[in-house]
C-alpha positions as a Python dict, from the first residue, in 0.01 Angstrom:
ca = {
    (1, 'M'): (0, 0, 0),
    (2, 'A'): (296, 312, 117),
    (3, 'A'): (652, 165, 214),
    (4, 'G'): (619, 374, 489),
    (5, 'L'): (278, 140, 632),
    (6, 'A'): (458, -177, 577),
    (7, 'I'): (509, -216, 889),
    (8, 'G'): (561, -600, 984),
    (9, 'L'): (332, -742, 693),
    (10, 'S'): (489, -959, 377),
    (11, 'I'): (270, -1108, 100),
    (12, 'V'): (184, -1450, 105),
    (13, 'P'): (355, -1670, -168),
    (14, 'A'): (278, -1886, -427),
    (15, 'G'): (416, -2189, -244),
    (16, 'G'): (134, -2106, 4),
    (17, 'V'): (369, -2041, 321),
    (18, 'A'): (194, -1798, 573),
    (19, 'A'): (256, -1429, 612),
    (20, 'D'): (454, -1275, 903),
    (21, 'P'): (234, -1181, 1203),
    (22, 'Q'): (67, -844, 1232),
    (23, 'P'): (199, -605, 1393),
    (24, 'T'): (144, -590, 1780),
    (25, 'V'): (32, -258, 1929),
    (26, 'A'): (310, -185, 2053),
    (27, 'Q'): (486, -205, 1756),
    (28, 'A'): (299, -19, 1539),
    (29, 'K'): (337, 360, 1780),
    (30, 'A'): (735, 248, 1730),
    (31, 'K'): (661, 326, 1421),
    (32, 'L'): (384, 574, 1472),
    (33, 'E'): (664, 779, 1663),
    (34, 'K'): (990, 756, 1412),
    (35, 'L'): (687, 848, 1193),
    (36, 'N'): (613, 1203, 1352),
    (37, 'D'): (991, 1260, 1480),
    (38, 'R'): (1037, 1257, 1077),
    (39, 'A'): (686, 1476, 1016),
    (40, 'D'): (843, 1737, 1332),
    (41, 'K'): (1135, 1733, 1100),
    (42, 'V'): (976, 1827, 779),
    (43, 'V'): (698, 2033, 890),
    (44, 'D'): (951, 2312, 1081),
    (45, 'R'): (1147, 2306, 690),
    (46, 'Y'): (800, 2376, 594),
    (47, 'N'): (758, 2621, 850),
    (48, 'T'): (1066, 2809, 752),
    (49, 'A'): (1054, 2791, 365),
    (50, 'T'): (681, 2969, 417),
    (51, 'E'): (807, 3239, 643),
    (52, 'N'): (1157, 3295, 379),
    (53, 'Y'): (876, 3378, 129),
    (54, 'K'): (690, 3570, 275),
    (55, 'T'): (994, 3771, 395),
    (56, 'A'): (1090, 3756, 13),
    (57, 'K'): (742, 3858, -75),
    (58, 'K'): (746, 4203, 193),
    (59, 'R'): (1076, 4292, 39),
    (60, 'Y'): (996, 4276, -316),
    (61, 'D'): (642, 4458, -230),
    (62, 'K'): (787, 4719, -23),
    (63, 'L'): (1016, 4771, -335),
    (64, 'N'): (750, 4790, -568),
    (65, 'T'): (550, 5032, -396),
    (66, 'N'): (889, 5248, -417),
    (67, 'Y'): (956, 5169, -778),
    (68, 'R'): (609, 5344, -884),
    (69, 'R'): (674, 5651, -615),
    (70, 'K'): (1000, 5642, -799),
    (71, 'V'): (809, 5664, -1130),
    (72, 'A'): (585, 5907, -1032),
    (73, 'T'): (879, 6142, -887),
    (74, 'V'): (1062, 6142, -1219),
    (75, 'A'): (765, 6194, -1437),
    (76, 'E'): (721, 6476, -1211),
    (77, 'L'): (1088, 6579, -1254),
    (78, 'R'): (1059, 6549, -1630),
    (79, 'N'): (765, 6780, -1677),
    (80, 'Q'): (934, 7035, -1473),
    (81, 'V'): (1174, 7034, -1699),
    (82, 'V'): (1029, 7016, -2037),
    (83, 'T'): (841, 7300, -1910),
    (84, 'M'): (1152, 7544, -1829),
    (85, 'A'): (1275, 7393, -2162),
    (86, 'V'): (934, 7596, -2323),
    (87, 'D'): (947, 7841, -2091),
    (88, 'G'): (1276, 7934, -2248),
    (89, 'Y'): (1201, 7934, -2560),
    (90, 'K'): (920, 8119, -2554),
    (91, 'M'): (1159, 8417, -2437),
    (92, 'G'): (1336, 8341, -2716),
    (93, 'S'): (1628, 8121, -2597),
    (94, 'D'): (1797, 7952, -2870),
    (95, 'L'): (1635, 7646, -2793),
    (96, 'T'): (1658, 7431, -3141),
    (97, 'S'): (1656, 7090, -2961),
    (98, 'L'): (1286, 7150, -2821),
    (99, 'P'): (1147, 6900, -3075),
    (100, 'A'): (1363, 6653, -2988),
    (101, 'L'): (1359, 6673, -2637),
    (102, 'L'): (950, 6677, -2617),
    (103, 'T'): (995, 6348, -2838),
    (104, 'S'): (1344, 6162, -2705),
    (105, 'E'): (1255, 5878, -2486),
    (106, 'R'): (1577, 5967, -2289),
    (107, 'P'): (1545, 6324, -2251),
    (108, 'D'): (1780, 6309, -1985),
    (109, 'D'): (2042, 6246, -2191),
    (110, 'L'): (1939, 6540, -2426),
    (111, 'L'): (1898, 6791, -2157),
    (112, 'Y'): (2246, 6708, -2017),
    (113, 'K'): (2403, 6735, -2355),
    (114, 'M'): (2249, 7114, -2361),
    (115, 'A'): (2287, 7198, -2034),
    (116, 'L'): (2650, 7122, -2116),
    (117, 'T'): (2610, 7400, -2399),
    (118, 'G'): (2508, 7697, -2161),
    (119, 'Q'): (2120, 7631, -2313),
    (120, 'L'): (1968, 7608, -1951),
    (121, 'S'): (2060, 7816, -1633),
    (122, 'A'): (2222, 7673, -1379),
    (123, 'E'): (1893, 7606, -1179),
    (124, 'R'): (1771, 7423, -1441),
    (125, 'A'): (2096, 7261, -1483),
    (126, 'G'): (2062, 7176, -1090),
    (127, 'L'): (1704, 7046, -1144),
    (128, 'L'): (1859, 6821, -1460),
    (129, 'A'): (2089, 6680, -1172),
    (130, 'A'): (1781, 6616, -935),
    (131, 'F'): (1622, 6417, -1200),
    (132, 'D'): (1968, 6247, -1305),
    (133, 'R'): (1997, 6087, -935),
    (134, 'E'): (1614, 5983, -916),
    (135, 'N'): (1668, 5807, -1253),
    (136, 'R'): (1968, 5627, -1179),
    (137, 'G'): (1797, 5565, -832),
    (138, 'L'): (1539, 5428, -973),
    (139, 'K'): (1712, 5126, -1195),
    (140, 'A'): (1889, 5061, -881),
    (141, 'E'): (1509, 4990, -718),
    (142, 'R'): (1405, 4829, -996),
    (143, 'D'): (1717, 4552, -1029),
    (144, 'K'): (1595, 4490, -655),
    (145, 'A'): (1313, 4417, -664),
    (146, 'Q'): (1362, 4194, -991),
    (147, 'K'): (1590, 3980, -724),
    (148, 'A'): (1381, 3965, -476),
    (149, 'L'): (1067, 3870, -684),
    (150, 'G'): (1322, 3583, -801),
    (151, 'E'): (1395, 3451, -448),
    (152, 'A'): (1021, 3517, -333),
    (153, 'D'): (1000, 3246, -706),
    (154, 'R'): (1252, 3010, -547),
    (155, 'E'): (1082, 3017, -177),
    (156, 'R'): (776, 2933, -357),
    (157, 'D'): (882, 2595, -533),
    (158, 'K'): (1067, 2519, -190),
    (159, 'I'): (750, 2525, 11),
    (160, 'K'): (578, 2315, -300),
    (161, 'K'): (825, 2043, -255),
    (162, 'E'): (844, 2081, 141),
    (163, 'R'): (421, 2039, 130),
    (164, 'S'): (432, 1733, -129),
    (165, 'E'): (638, 1545, 59),
    (166, 'I'): (467, 1665, 450),
    (167, 'E'): (95, 1566, 220),
    (168, 'K'): (287, 1196, 229),
    (169, 'L'): (401, 1190, 555),
    (170, 'I'): (55, 1276, 678),
    (171, 'A'): (-115, 1023, 467),
    (172, 'Q'): (59, 766, 640),
    (173, 'Q'): (35, 855, 960),
    (174, 'K'): (-313, 882, 939),
    (175, 'K'): (-335, 528, 783),
    (176, 'L'): (-123, 400, 1111),
    (177, 'L'): (-373, 585, 1360),
    (178, 'D'): (-664, 426, 1174),
    (179, 'R'): (-532, 80, 1204),
    (180, 'L'): (-451, 173, 1585),
    (181, 'G'): (-811, 315, 1610),
    (182, 'A'): (-636, 633, 1765),
    (183, 'Y'): (-665, 878, 1555),
    (184, 'R'): (-774, 1188, 1684),
    (185, 'P'): (-963, 1454, 1460),
    (186, 'G'): (-1008, 1677, 1748),
    (187, 'N'): (-1283, 1959, 1750),
    (188, 'P'): (-1158, 2335, 1578),
    (189, 'H'): (-1397, 2513, 1806),
    (190, 'S'): (-1367, 2400, 2124),
    (191, 'T'): (-1316, 2587, 2395),
    (192, 'G'): (-1016, 2402, 2631),
    (193, 'I'): (-1009, 2383, 3001),
    (194, 'K'): (-932, 2677, 3281),
    (195, 'Y'): (-569, 2698, 3366),
    (196, 'T'): (-546, 2716, 3798),
    (197, 'G'): (-171, 2699, 3797),
    (198, 'S'): (119, 2858, 3961),
    (199, 'A'): (196, 3122, 3705),
    (200, 'S'): (287, 3464, 3773),
    (201, 'G'): (375, 3764, 3497),
    (202, 'N'): (299, 3733, 3161),
    (203, 'A'): (340, 3350, 3149),
    (204, 'V'): (-31, 3385, 3364),
    (205, 'S'): (-143, 3462, 2940),
    (206, 'V'): (43, 3240, 2785),
    (207, 'L'): (-77, 2973, 2983),
    (208, 'N'): (-427, 3101, 2961),
    (209, 'F'): (-452, 3092, 2610),
    (210, 'A'): (-268, 2778, 2570),
    (211, 'F'): (-477, 2632, 2773),
    (212, 'A'): (-795, 2762, 2579),
    (213, 'Q'): (-630, 2554, 2300),
    (214, 'I'): (-636, 2185, 2443),
    (215, 'G'): (-868, 1991, 2220),
    (216, 'K'): (-815, 2152, 1897),
    (217, 'P'): (-644, 1933, 1608),
    (218, 'Y'): (-306, 1947, 1527),
    (219, 'Q'): (-275, 2083, 1193),
    (220, 'F'): (55, 2113, 1024),
    (221, 'G'): (142, 2451, 946),
    (222, 'G'): (-89, 2533, 1186),
    (223, 'T'): (-145, 2954, 1340),
    (224, 'G'): (-518, 2899, 1442),
    (225, 'P'): (-701, 2955, 1548),
    (226, 'G'): (-890, 2629, 1461),
    (227, 'G'): (-576, 2388, 1456),
    (228, 'W'): (-231, 2464, 1534),
    (229, 'D'): (92, 2325, 1446),
    (230, 'C'): (393, 2312, 1819),
    (231, 'S'): (536, 2615, 1712),
    (232, 'G'): (239, 2786, 1606),
    (233, 'L'): (126, 2749, 1954),
    (234, 'T'): (415, 2832, 2126),
    (235, 'Q'): (423, 3150, 1913),
    (236, 'A'): (38, 3220, 1961),
    (237, 'A'): (63, 3185, 2332),
    (238, 'W'): (333, 3405, 2406),
    (239, 'R'): (177, 3661, 2145),
    (240, 'A'): (-87, 3663, 2417),
    (241, 'A'): (141, 3766, 2632),
    (242, 'G'): (343, 4098, 2449),
    (243, 'V'): (612, 3858, 2346),
    (244, 'S'): (713, 3841, 1944),
    (245, 'L'): (866, 3515, 1873),
    (246, 'P'): (929, 3386, 1535),
    (247, 'R'): (757, 3145, 1380),
    (248, 'T'): (937, 2771, 1384),
    (249, 'T'): (1084, 2577, 1623),
    (250, 'W'): (1505, 2681, 1535),
    (251, 'Q'): (1360, 3012, 1485),
    (252, 'Q'): (1280, 3001, 1867),
    (253, 'W'): (1542, 2801, 1989),
    (254, 'A'): (1820, 3055, 1807),
    (255, 'W'): (1605, 3361, 1972),
    (256, 'G'): (1592, 3242, 2283),
    (257, 'A'): (2023, 3186, 2250),
    (258, 'N'): (2054, 3428, 2578),
    (259, 'R'): (1731, 3301, 2740),
    (260, 'R'): (1799, 2927, 2778),
    (261, 'V'): (1699, 2806, 3120),
    (262, 'S'): (1815, 2422, 3314),
    (263, 'L'): (1541, 2171, 3246),
    (264, 'D'): (1579, 2159, 3589),
    (265, 'A'): (1479, 2476, 3639),
    (266, 'L'): (1163, 2483, 3496),
    (267, 'Q'): (888, 2769, 3554),
    (268, 'P'): (583, 2764, 3384),
    (269, 'G'): (507, 2915, 3060),
    (270, 'D'): (889, 2779, 2963),
    (271, 'L'): (946, 2634, 2579),
    (272, 'I'): (1059, 2297, 2626),
    (273, 'F'): (1252, 2184, 2282),
    (274, 'S'): (1277, 1848, 2199),
    (275, 'E'): (1324, 1527, 1880),
    (276, 'G'): (1703, 1788, 1778),
    (277, 'L'): (1470, 2071, 1811),
    (278, 'G'): (1219, 1939, 1579),
    (279, 'H'): (951, 1994, 1817),
    (280, 'V'): (860, 2271, 2131),
    (281, 'S'): (610, 2285, 2376),
    (282, 'I'): (481, 2523, 2687),
    (283, 'Y'): (588, 2390, 3055),
    (284, 'A'): (287, 2436, 3253),
    (285, 'G'): (435, 2400, 3554),
    (286, 'E'): (357, 2088, 3806),
    (287, 'G'): (554, 1844, 3582),
    (288, 'R'): (283, 1919, 3299),
    (289, 'I'): (328, 2062, 2990),
    (290, 'V'): (127, 2191, 2666),
    (291, 'H'): (152, 2126, 2321),
    (292, 'A'): (9, 2032, 2001),
    (293, 'P'): (172, 1662, 1929),
    (294, 'Q'): (153, 1559, 1596),
    (295, 'T'): (-82, 1443, 1341),
    (296, 'G'): (-441, 1279, 1382),
    (297, 'D'): (-373, 1452, 1776),
    (298, 'V'): (-526, 1725, 1941),
    (299, 'V'): (-350, 2019, 2190),
    (300, 'K'): (-339, 1806, 2527),
    (301, 'L'): (-191, 1897, 2833),
    (302, 'V'): (33, 1563, 2951),
    (303, 'S'): (258, 1534, 3218),
    (304, 'L'): (659, 1559, 3108),
    (305, 'S'): (736, 1191, 3218),
    (306, 'S'): (523, 1069, 3011),
    (307, 'Y'): (665, 1307, 2719),
    (308, 'G'): (794, 1075, 2543),
    (309, 'R'): (1051, 1299, 2368),
    (310, 'R'): (1414, 1346, 2411),
    (311, 'L'): (1472, 1695, 2560),
    (312, 'V'): (1747, 1973, 2413),
    (313, 'G'): (1681, 2254, 2633),
    (314, 'A'): (1428, 2504, 2762),
    (315, 'V'): (1409, 2917, 2669),
    (316, 'R'): (1227, 3139, 2910),
    (317, 'P'): (1116, 3465, 2675),
}
């Protein structure tokens, strides 16, 4: 049995002394709450690592595309310079280095020397200079691509470690929920409920979307449509209103640095951050929130008074 699940249990020794009593429901729920807090923070680190990997991968792909484009450009310039050299040779120029030019692995160096000795015209020398610039740019782009690829590999390793930690926490959560008889698998195809609150402006779209997700399962790293984690839900809900939020709770809080609002001035659609920024929910009005709670639960509408999480602050996107 995992250490995180040994809540109040002990092994009966050989002397026959009775084991400690089974934990009460209240004790088990308190243990689950602590486990959920840990999972929230780990999931957010996992999401951050995933976003960093995607950014690094996107950068690498872009640089790799530029690399291929420059390879083609350099090849074209090489062909033009060689063609000019061949034309000059045919016209009787004293271009004794032509065989070496055609077979050299670094014709740019050879052509440069030829230009200095007057064997190439000013026009050809200009083309050679362009060739040289492209070649230098190619190397710089290639170095950047290699660095980006290294960053992506490190992010990939980080994600694997985060995933392993999360999977262990999830296994603990599920077993504890089963013990409590409180595991809720949810319905990935749930159509939720209709929002009929007092929101206005783009908050209407936000809450229409969020309410339509009610009943779908919480899924760590979930960005829909069949399952959500807390920040995946808030990001998608505000995207439905045309507002682009970052992926993780920490990023969303930082993004909203100039959009903070007091907790006693909440309006429908505001984001409410809690548990040391490990969790985020959407204020639905009338003292209620809609959120994706944690493993073993579903997207739900609850009263803020029964929320049970330590509030940090709110942001109005």
